[in-house]
mmCIF file of C-alpha atoms in Angstrom:
data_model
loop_
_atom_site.group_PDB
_atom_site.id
_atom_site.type_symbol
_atom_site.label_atom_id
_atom_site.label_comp_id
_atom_site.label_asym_id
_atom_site.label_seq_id
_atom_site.Cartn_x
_atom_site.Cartn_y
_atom_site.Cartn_z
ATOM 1 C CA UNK A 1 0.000 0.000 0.000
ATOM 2 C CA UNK A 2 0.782 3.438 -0.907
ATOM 3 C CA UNK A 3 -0.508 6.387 1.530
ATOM 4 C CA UNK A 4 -0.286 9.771 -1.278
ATOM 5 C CA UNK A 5 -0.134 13.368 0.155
ATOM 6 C CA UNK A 6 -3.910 13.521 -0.270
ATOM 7 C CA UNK A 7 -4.421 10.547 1.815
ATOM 8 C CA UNK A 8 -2.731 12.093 4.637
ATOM 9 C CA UNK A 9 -4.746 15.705 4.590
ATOM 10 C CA UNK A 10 -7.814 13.235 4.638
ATOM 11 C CA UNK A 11 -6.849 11.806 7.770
ATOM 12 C CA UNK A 12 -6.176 14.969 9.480
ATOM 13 C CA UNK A 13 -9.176 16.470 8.064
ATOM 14 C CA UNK A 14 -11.140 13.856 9.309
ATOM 15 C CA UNK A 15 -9.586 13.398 12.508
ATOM 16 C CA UNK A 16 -8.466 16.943 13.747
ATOM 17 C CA UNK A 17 -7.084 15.263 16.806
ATOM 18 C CA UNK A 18 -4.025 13.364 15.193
ATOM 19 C CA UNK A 19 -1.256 15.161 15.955
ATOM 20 C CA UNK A 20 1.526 12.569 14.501
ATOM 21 C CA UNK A 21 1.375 9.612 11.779
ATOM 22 C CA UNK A 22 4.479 7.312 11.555
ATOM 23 C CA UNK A 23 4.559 4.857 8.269
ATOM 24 C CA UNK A 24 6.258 3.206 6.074
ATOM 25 C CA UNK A 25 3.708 3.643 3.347
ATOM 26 C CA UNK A 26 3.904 7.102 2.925
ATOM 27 C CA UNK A 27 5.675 8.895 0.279
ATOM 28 C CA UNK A 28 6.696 12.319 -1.051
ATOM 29 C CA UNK A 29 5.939 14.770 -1.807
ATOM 30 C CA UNK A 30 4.863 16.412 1.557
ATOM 31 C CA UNK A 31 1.225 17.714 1.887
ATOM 32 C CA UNK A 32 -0.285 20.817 1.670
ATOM 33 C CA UNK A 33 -3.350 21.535 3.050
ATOM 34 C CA UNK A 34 -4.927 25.392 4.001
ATOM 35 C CA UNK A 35 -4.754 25.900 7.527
ATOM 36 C CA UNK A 36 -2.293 23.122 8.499
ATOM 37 C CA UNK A 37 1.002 22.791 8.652
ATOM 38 C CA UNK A 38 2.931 19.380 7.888
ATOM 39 C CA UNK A 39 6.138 18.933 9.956
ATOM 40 C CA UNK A 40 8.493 16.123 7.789
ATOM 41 C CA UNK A 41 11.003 13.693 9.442
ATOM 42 C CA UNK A 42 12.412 11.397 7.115
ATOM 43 C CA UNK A 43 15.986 9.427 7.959
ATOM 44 C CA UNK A 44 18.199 8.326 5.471
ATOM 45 C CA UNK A 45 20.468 5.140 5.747
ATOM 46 C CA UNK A 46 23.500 4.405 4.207
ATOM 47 C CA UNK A 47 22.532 1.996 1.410
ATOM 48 C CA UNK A 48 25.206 -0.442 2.453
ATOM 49 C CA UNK A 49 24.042 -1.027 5.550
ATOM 50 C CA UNK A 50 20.253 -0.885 4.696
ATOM 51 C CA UNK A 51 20.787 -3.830 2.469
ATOM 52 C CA UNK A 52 22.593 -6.077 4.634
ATOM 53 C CA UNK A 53 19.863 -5.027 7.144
ATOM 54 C CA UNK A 54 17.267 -6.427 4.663
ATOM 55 C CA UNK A 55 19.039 -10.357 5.092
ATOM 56 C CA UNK A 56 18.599 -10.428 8.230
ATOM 57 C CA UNK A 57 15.326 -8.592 8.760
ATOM 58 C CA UNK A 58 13.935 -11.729 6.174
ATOM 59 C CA UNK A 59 15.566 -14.064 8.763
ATOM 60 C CA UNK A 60 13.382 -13.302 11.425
ATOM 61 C CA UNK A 61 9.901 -12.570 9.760
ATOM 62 C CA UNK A 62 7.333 -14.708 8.667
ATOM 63 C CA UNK A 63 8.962 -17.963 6.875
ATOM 64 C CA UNK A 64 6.270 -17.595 4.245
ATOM 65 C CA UNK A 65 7.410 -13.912 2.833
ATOM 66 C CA UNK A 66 9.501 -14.109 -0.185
ATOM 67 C CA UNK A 67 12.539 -11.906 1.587
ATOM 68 C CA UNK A 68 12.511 -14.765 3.995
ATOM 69 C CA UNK A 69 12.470 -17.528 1.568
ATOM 70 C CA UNK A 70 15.320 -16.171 -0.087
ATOM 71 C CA UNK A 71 17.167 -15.478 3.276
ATOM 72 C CA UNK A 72 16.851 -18.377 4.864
ATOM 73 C CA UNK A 73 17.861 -20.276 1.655
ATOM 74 C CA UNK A 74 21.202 -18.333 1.012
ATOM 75 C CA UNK A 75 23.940 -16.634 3.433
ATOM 76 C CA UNK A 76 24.222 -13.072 3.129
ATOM 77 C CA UNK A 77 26.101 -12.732 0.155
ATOM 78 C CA UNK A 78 23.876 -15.462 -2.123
ATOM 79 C CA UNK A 79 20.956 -12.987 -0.716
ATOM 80 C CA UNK A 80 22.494 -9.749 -1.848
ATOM 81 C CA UNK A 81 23.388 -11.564 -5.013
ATOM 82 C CA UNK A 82 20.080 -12.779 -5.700
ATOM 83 C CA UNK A 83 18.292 -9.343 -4.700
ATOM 84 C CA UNK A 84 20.984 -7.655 -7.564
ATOM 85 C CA UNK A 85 20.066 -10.601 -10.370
ATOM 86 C CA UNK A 86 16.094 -10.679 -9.831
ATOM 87 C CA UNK A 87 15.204 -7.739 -7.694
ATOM 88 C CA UNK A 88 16.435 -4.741 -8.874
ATOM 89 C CA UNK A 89 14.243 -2.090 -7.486
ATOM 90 C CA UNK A 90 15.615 -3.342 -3.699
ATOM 91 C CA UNK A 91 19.056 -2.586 -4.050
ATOM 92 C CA UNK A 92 18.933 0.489 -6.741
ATOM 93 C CA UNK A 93 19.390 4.073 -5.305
ATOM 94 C CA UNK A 94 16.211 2.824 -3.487
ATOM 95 C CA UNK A 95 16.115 6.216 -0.811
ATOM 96 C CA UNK A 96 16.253 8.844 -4.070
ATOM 97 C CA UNK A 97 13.754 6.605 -5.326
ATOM 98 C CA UNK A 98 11.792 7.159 -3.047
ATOM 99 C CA UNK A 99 11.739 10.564 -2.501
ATOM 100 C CA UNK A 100 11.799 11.357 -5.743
ATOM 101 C CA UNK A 101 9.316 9.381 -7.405
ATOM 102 C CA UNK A 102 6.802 7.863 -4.844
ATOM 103 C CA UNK A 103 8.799 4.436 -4.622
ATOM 104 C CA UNK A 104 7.923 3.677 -8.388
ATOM 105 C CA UNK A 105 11.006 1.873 -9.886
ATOM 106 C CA UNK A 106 10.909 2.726 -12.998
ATOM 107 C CA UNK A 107 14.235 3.639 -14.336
ATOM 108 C CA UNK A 108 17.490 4.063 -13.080
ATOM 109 C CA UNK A 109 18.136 7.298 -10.848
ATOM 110 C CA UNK A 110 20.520 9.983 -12.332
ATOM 111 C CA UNK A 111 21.750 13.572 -11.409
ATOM 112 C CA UNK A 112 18.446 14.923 -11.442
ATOM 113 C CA UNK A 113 16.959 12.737 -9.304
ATOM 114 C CA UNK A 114 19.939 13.480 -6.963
ATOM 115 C CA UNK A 115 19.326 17.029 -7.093
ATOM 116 C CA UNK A 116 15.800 17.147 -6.305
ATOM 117 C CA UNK A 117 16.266 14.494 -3.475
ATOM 118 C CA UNK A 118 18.580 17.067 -1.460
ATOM 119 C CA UNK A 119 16.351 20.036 -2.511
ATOM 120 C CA UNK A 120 13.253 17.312 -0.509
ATOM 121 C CA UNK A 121 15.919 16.481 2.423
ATOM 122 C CA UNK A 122 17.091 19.928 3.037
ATOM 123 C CA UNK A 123 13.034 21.145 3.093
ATOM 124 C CA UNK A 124 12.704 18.620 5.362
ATOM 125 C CA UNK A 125 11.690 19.698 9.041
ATOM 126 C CA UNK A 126 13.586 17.151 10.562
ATOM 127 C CA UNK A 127 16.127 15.101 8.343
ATOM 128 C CA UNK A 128 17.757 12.334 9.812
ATOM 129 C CA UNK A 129 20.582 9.984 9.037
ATOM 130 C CA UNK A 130 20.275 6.080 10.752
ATOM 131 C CA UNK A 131 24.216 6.551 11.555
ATOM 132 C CA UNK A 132 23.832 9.685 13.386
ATOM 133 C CA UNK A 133 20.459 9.222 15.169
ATOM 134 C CA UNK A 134 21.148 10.843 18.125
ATOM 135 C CA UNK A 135 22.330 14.074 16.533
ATOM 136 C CA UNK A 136 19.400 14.485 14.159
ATOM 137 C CA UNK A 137 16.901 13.865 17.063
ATOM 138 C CA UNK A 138 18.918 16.505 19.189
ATOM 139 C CA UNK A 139 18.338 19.288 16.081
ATOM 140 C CA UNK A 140 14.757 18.536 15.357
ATOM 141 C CA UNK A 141 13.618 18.947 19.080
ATOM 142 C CA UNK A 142 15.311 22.315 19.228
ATOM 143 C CA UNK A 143 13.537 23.115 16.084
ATOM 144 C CA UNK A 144 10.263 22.027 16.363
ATOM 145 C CA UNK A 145 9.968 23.324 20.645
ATOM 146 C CA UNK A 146 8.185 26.338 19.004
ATOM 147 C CA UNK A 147 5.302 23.875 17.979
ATOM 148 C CA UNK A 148 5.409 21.069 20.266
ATOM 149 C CA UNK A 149 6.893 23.099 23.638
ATOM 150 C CA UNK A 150 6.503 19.726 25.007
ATOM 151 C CA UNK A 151 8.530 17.566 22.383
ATOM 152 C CA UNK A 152 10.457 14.728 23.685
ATOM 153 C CA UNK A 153 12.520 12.704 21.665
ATOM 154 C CA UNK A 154 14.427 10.352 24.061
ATOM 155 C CA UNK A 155 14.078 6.422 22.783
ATOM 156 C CA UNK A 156 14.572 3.317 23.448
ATOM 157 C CA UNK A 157 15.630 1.297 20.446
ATOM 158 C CA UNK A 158 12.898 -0.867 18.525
ATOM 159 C CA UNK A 159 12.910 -3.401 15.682
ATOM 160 C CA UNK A 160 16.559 -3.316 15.600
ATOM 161 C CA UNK A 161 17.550 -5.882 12.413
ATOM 162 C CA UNK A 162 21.341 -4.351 12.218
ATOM 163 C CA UNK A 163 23.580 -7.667 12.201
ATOM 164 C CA UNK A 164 25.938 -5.855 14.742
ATOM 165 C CA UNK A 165 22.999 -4.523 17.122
ATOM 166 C CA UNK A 166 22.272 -0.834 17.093
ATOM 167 C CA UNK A 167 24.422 0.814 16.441
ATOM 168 C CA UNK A 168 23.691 4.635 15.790
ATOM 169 C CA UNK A 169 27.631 5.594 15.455
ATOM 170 C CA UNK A 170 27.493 3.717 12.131
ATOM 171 C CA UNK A 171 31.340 4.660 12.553
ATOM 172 C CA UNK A 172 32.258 1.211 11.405
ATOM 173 C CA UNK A 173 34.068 0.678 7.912
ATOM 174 C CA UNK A 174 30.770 -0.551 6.246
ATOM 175 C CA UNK A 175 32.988 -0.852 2.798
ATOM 176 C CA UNK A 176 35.704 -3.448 4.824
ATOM 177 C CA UNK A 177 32.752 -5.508 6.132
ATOM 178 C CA UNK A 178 30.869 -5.836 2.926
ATOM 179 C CA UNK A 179 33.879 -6.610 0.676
ATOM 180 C CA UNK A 180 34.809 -9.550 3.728
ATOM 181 C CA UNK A 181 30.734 -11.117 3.802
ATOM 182 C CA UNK A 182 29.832 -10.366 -0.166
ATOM 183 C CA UNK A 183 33.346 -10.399 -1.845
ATOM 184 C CA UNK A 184 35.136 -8.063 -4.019
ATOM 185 C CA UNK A 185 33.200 -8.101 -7.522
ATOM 186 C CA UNK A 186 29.530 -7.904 -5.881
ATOM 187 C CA UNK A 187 30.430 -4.837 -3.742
ATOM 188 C CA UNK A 188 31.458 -3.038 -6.542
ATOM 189 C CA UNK A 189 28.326 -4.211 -8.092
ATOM 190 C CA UNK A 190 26.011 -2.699 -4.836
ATOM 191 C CA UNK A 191 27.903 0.483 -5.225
ATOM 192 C CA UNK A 192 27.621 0.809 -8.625
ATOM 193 C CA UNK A 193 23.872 0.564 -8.220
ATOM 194 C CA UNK A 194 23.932 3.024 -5.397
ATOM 195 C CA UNK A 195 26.205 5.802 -6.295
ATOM 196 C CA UNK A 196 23.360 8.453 -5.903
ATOM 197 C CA UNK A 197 22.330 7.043 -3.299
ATOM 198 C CA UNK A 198 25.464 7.041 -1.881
ATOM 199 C CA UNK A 199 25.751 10.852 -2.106
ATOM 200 C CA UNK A 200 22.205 11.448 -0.921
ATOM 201 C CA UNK A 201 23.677 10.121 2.560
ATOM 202 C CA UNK A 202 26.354 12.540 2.415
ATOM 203 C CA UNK A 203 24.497 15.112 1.899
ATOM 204 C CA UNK A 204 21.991 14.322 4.631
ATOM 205 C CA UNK A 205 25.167 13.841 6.768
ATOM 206 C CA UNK A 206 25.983 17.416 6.405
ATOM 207 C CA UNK A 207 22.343 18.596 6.418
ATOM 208 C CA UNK A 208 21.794 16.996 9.961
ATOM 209 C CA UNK A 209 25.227 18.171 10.980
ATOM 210 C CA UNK A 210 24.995 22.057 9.891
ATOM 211 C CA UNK A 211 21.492 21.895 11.671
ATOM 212 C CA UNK A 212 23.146 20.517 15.018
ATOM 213 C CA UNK A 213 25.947 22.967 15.284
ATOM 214 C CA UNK A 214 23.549 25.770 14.704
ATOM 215 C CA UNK A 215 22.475 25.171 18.480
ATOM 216 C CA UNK A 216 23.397 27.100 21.265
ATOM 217 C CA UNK A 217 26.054 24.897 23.395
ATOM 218 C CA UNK A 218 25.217 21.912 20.710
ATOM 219 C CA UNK A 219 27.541 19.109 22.261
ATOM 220 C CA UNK A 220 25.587 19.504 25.541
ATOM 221 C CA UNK A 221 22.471 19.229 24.216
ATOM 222 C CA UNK A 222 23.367 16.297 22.487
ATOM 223 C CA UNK A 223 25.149 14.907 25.786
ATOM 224 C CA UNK A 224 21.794 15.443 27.523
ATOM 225 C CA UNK A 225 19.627 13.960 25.050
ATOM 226 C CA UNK A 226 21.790 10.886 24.944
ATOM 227 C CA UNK A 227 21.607 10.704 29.205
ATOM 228 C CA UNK A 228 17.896 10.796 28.993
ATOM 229 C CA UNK A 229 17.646 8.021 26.252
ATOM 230 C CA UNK A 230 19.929 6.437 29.289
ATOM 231 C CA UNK A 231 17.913 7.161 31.990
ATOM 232 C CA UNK A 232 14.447 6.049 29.721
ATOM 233 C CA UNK A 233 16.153 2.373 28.972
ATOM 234 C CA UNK A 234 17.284 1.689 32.923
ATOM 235 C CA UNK A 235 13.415 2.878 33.597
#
């Protein structure tokens, strides 16, 4: 299922209440409605690690889903391998995708694409990249206290299907693991299929970092934020 812009200012319209909808189904572009006022987050992974996060994400869900069948029928690399041969649209530039257009794999991306993908992620009201979780979350309650005074951001981390854990650092050499698990020739492959997808990360690196050192006494706030993620996980 696909849930369109319009979709979305339905639901609010009809339920004036909501004040927050998290899914997976949505896509860009972000609504527009007369008289309210749509606040984006969106987090961007890097596509290396988003992939091997699909292998063993199909390892644990229901043994009838195709991503399972082919995960529990191959190791890692024979499952990045076989996503490459038969399913394209998984392991293409699959964040510009969707941004760009709505998840519909259609073609491959190109420079385009790329550009209006930053143009969405630097619109965004809170961007967010996977490997520096903690920092985007720190910007986008300073910058959304004006409409949420009460905005709280502090987590405990769910449906973690990172083979190493969770691990919002990311500060591991993602390129050295994959080239040890998938091999030399099918790396180059990935990257080759993700090169604007690869500087869409960048890019929403440096968004989400320009946005945290914009705060008054940033490495403290970040400091605190990360104590009371502490303090909600020993709760």
């Amino acid at each position: 299922a696909i849930l369109t812009a319009q979709d979305l200012v339905d639901l609010v319209r009809d339920n004036p209440s909501v004040s927050a909808v998290s899914s997976h189904h949505t896509r860009y572009p972000k609504p527009h409605a007369r008289g309210v006022v749509f606040f984006d987050i969106c987090f961007i992974r890097h596509p290396l690690r988003r992939i091997r996060s699909l292998y063993h994400y199909g390892r644990r869900i229901d043994p009838a889903h195709w991503m399972a069948q082919l995960a529990l029928a191959h190791d890692e690399a024979g499952f990045v391998a076989q996503l490459v041969e038969h399913f394209p649209h998984t392991t293409t530039d699959v964040q510009i995708n969707h941004l760009v257009n709505g998840g519909a794999f259609a073609r491959a991306a190109g420079p385009r694409d790329l550009d209006a993908a930053i143009a969405i992620l630097q619109d965004m009201s809170v961007p967010g990249v996977v490997e520096l979780f903690d920092e985007s979350l720190t910007a986008g309650e300073f910058f959304l206290r004006p409409a949420f005074p009460r905005i709280d951001f502090a987590y405990i981390a769910q449906n973690v299907s990172s083979p190493d854990g969770h691990d919002p650092s990311g500060r591991g050499d993602i390129l050295d693991v994959c080239r040890s698990t998938w091999g030399d020739e099918l790396l180059e492959t990935v990257l080759a299929l993700n090169a604007w997808d690869l500087q869409l990360h960048k890019a929403a690196q440096d968004e989400v970092l320009r946005r945290l050192r914009m705060l008054p006494a940033h490495e403290g706030r970040l400091n605190a934020f990360r104590e009371r993620c502490l303090a909600l996980k020993q709760t």
